[in-house]
Tab-separated table of C-alpha atoms in Angstrom:
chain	number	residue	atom	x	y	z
A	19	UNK	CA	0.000	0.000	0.000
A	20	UNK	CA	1.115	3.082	-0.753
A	21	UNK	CA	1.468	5.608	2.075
A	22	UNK	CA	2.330	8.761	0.000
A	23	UNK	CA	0.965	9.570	-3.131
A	24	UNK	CA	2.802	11.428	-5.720
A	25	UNK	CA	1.603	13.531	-8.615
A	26	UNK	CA	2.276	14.107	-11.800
A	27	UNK	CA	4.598	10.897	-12.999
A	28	UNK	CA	6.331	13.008	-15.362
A	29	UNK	CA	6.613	16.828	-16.027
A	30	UNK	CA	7.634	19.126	-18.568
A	31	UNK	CA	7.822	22.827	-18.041
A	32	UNK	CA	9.406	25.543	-20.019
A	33	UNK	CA	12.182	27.532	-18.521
A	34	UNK	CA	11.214	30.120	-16.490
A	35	UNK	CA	7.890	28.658	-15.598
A	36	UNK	CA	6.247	27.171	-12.121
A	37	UNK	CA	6.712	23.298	-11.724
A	38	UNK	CA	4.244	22.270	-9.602
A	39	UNK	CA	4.370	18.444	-7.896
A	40	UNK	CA	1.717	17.086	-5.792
A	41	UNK	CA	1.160	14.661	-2.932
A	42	UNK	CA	-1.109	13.736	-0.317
A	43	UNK	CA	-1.371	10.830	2.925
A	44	UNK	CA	-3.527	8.893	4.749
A	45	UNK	CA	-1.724	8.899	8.170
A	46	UNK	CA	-2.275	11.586	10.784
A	47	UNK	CA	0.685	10.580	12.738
A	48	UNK	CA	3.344	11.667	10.080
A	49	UNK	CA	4.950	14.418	11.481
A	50	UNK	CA	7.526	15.866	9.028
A	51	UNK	CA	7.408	16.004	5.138
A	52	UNK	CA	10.856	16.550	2.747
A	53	UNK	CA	11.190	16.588	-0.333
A	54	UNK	CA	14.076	15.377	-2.773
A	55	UNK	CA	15.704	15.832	-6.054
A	56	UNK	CA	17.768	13.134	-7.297
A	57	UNK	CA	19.728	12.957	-10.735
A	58	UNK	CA	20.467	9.975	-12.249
A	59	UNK	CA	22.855	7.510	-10.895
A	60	UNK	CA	22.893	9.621	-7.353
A	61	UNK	CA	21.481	9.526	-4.235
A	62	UNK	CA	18.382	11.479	-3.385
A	63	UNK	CA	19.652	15.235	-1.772
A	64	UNK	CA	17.486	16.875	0.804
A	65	UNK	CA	15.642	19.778	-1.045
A	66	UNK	CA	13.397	21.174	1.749
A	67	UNK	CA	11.354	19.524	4.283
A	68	UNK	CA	7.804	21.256	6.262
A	69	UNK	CA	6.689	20.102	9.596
A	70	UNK	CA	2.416	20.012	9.866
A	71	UNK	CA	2.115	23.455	11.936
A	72	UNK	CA	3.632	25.229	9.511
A	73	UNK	CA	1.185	25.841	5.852
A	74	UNK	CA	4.137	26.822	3.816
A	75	UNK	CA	7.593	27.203	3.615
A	76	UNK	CA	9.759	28.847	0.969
A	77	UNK	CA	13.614	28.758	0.607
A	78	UNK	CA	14.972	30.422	-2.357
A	79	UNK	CA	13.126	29.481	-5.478
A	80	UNK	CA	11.493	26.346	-4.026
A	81	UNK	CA	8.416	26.687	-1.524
A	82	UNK	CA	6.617	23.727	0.277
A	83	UNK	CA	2.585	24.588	0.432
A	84	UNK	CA	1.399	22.102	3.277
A	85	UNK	CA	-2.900	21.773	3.999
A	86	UNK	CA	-2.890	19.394	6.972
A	87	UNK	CA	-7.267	19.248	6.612
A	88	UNK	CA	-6.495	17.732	3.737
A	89	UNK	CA	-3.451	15.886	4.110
A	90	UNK	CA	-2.222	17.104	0.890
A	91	UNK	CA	1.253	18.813	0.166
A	92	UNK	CA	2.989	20.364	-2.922
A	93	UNK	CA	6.737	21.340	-4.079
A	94	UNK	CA	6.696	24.806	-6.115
A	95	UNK	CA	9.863	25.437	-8.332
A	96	UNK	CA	9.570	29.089	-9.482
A	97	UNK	CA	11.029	30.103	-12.229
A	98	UNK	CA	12.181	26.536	-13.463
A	99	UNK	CA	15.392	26.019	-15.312
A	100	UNK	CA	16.633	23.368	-17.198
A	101	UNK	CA	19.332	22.446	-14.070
A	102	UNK	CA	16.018	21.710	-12.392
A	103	UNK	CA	15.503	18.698	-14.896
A	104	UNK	CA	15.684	15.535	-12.253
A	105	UNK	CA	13.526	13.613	-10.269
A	106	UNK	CA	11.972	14.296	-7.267
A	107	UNK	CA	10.471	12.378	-4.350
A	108	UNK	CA	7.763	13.866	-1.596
A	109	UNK	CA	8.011	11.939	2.133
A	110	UNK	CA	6.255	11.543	5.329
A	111	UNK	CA	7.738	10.457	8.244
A	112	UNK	CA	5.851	8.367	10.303
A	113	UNK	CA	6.319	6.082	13.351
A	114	UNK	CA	9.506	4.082	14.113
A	115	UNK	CA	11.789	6.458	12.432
A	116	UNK	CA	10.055	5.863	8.353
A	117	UNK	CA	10.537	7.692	5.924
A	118	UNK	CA	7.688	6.782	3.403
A	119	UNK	CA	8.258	7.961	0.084
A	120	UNK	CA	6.284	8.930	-3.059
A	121	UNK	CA	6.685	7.266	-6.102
A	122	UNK	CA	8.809	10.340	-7.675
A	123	UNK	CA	8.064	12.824	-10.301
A	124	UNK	CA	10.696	13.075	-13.236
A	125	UNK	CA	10.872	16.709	-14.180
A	126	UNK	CA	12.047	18.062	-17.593
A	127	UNK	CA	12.539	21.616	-17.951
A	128	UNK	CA	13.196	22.545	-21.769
A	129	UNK	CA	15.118	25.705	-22.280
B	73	UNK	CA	26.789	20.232	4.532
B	74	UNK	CA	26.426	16.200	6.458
B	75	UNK	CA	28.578	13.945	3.583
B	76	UNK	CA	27.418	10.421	3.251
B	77	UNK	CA	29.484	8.137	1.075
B	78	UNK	CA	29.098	5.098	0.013
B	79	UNK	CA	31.137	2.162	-1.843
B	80	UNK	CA	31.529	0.661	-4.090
B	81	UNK	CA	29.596	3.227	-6.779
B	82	UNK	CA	28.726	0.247	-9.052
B	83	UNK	CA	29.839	-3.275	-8.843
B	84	UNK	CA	28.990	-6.503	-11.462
B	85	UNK	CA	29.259	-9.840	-10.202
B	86	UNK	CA	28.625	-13.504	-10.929
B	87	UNK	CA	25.462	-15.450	-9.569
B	88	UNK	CA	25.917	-16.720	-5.991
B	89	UNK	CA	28.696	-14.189	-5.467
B	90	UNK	CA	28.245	-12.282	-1.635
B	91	UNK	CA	28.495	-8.480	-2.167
B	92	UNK	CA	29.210	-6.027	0.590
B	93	UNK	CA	28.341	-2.493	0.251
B	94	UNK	CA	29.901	-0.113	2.540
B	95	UNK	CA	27.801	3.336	4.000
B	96	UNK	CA	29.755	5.938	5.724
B	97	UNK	CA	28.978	9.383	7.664
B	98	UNK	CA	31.972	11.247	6.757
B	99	UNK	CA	31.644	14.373	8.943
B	100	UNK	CA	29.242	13.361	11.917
B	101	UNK	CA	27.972	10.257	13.785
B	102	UNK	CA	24.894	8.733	12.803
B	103	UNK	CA	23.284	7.347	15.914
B	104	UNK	CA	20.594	5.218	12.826
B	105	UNK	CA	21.665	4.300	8.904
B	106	UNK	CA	18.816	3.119	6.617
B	107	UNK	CA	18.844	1.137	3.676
B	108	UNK	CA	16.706	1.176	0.624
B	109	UNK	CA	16.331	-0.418	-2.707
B	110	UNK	CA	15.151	1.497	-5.940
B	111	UNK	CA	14.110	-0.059	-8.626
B	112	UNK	CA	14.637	1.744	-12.110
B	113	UNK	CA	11.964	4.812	-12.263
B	114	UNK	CA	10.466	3.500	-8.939
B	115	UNK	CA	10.590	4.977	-5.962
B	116	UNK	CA	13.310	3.911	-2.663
B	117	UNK	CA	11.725	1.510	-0.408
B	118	UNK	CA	13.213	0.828	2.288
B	119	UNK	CA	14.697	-2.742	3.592
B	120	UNK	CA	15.830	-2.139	6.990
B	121	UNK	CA	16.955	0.693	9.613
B	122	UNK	CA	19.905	-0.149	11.862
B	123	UNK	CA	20.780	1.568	14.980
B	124	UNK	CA	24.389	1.783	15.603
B	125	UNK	CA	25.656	-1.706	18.125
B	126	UNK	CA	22.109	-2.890	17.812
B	127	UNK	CA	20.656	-5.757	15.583
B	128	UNK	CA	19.026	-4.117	12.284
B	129	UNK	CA	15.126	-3.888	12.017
B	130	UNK	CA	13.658	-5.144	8.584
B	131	UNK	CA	10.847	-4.573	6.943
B	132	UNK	CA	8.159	-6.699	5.968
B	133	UNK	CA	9.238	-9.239	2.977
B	134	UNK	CA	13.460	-8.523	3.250
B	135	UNK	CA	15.510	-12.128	4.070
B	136	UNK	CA	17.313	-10.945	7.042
B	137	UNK	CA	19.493	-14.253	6.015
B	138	UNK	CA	19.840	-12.642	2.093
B	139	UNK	CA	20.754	-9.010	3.538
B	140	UNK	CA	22.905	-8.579	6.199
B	141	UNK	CA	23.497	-5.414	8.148
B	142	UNK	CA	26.042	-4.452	10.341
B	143	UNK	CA	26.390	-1.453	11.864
B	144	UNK	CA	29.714	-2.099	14.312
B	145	UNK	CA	30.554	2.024	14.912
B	146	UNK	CA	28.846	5.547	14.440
B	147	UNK	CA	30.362	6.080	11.443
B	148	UNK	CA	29.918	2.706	8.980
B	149	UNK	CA	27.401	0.637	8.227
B	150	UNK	CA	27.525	-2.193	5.496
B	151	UNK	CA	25.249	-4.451	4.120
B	152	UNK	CA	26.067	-7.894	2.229
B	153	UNK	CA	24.047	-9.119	-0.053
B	154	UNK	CA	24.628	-13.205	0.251
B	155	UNK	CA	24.192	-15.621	-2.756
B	156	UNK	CA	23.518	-12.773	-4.820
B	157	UNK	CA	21.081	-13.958	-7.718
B	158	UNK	CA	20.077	-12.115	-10.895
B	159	UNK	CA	16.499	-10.638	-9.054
B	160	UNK	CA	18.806	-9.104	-6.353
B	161	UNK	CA	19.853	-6.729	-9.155
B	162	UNK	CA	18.808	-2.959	-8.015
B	163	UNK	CA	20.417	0.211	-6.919
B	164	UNK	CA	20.830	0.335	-3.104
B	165	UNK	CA	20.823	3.172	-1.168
B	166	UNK	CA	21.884	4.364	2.125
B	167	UNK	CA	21.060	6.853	4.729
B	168	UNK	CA	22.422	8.248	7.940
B	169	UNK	CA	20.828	10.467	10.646
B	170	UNK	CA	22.935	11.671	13.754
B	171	UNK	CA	21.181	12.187	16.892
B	172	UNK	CA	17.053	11.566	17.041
B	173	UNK	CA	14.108	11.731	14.821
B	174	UNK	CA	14.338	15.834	14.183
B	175	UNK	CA	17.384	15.318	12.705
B	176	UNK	CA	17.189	15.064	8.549
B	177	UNK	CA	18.336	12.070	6.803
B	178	UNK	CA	21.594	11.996	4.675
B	179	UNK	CA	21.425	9.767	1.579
B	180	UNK	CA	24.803	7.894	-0.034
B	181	UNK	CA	24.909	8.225	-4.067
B	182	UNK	CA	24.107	4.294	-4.139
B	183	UNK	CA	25.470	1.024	-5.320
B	184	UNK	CA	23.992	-0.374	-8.614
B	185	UNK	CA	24.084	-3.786	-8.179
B	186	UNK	CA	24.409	-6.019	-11.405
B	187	UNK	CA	24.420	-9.415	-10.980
B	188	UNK	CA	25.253	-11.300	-14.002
């Protein structure tokens, strides 16, 4: 069963434009939610991560928009560029130290 | 920022071969090391956590017997893949954390596996 559930499967944005990736969860109890970007052949990096009091969080050109009534979260990448291309992975982290991840989102930003 | 590293980067081996794959927190102790698998354009999932001088905790459906963990000191965990067989074939990840649950997770760059 999957405990985090990602949105779009793939993405393709123009440079310059808003990349928007979706994801939402069944459990209550998760209590922190990262995302990641990961390029091929690497590990996944920590991106930017929101804890459930907190309804957004911005650093630089990314910003977390968190709505814990209903359990839905979303990764914003202003102004895209084509570095951006990669995939990337929401989380929750629930009980016994889990990470639960989404099943990823490749993105493609085209110059 | 925290360094992970982990070796070998890629390594191809015969059927029935044992593999170890080594995880290491270069610049701070990590008190718990995950690792995952991920499975080309899938997402990681993860096969067991392992708190450093403590017996590793698997998940559901990973051979204990097939994957063995070890994580001896704060700063290296490895796991062996035993009788490696084609369907062990994957990229394997791993992560550290220092200190408790508020702290973020640090991933490796991962080990394809390729088992021939």
């Amino acid at each position: 069963q999957q405990q985090v559930k990602q949105s779009p499967q793939s993405l393709i944005v123009q440079k310059g434009g808003i990349s928007i990736i979706n994801c939402a969860y069944e459990n209550t109890a998760f209590d922190y939610f990262p995302w990641y970007q990961q390029f091929p052949g690497k590990g996944p990096a920590l991106l930017i991560a929101i804890r459930p009091d907190v309804s957004e969080k911005k650093e630089g050109r990314f910003t977390i928009s968190f709505n814990k009534s209903a359990k839905q979260f979303s990764l914003h990448i202003m102004d895209s560029q084509p570095g951006d291309s990669a995939t990337y992975f929401c989380a929750a982290r629930g009980g016994a130290n889990n990470l639960f991840f989404g099943t990823g989102t490749r993105l493609t930003v085209i110059p | 920022g925290a360094v992970v590293s982990q070796h070998p980067s890629r390594v191809i081996c015969k059927s029935g071969t044992s593999v170890k794959i080594e995880c290491r927190s270069l610049d701070f102790q990590a008190t718990t090391m995950f690792w995952y698998r991920q499975f080309p354009k899938k997402s990681l999932m993860l096969m067991a956590t392992s708190n450093e001088g403590s017996k590793a905790t698997y998940e559901q459906g990973v051979e204990k017997d097939k994957f063995l963990i070890n994580h001896a000191s704060l700063t290296l965990s490895t796991l062996t893949v035993t009788s490696a067989h084609p369907e062990d074939s994957s990229f394997y990840i791993c992560s550290a954390r220092a200190g408790g649950l508020n702290q973020p997770q640090h991933f490796g760059d991962g080990t394809r596996l390729s088992i021939l």
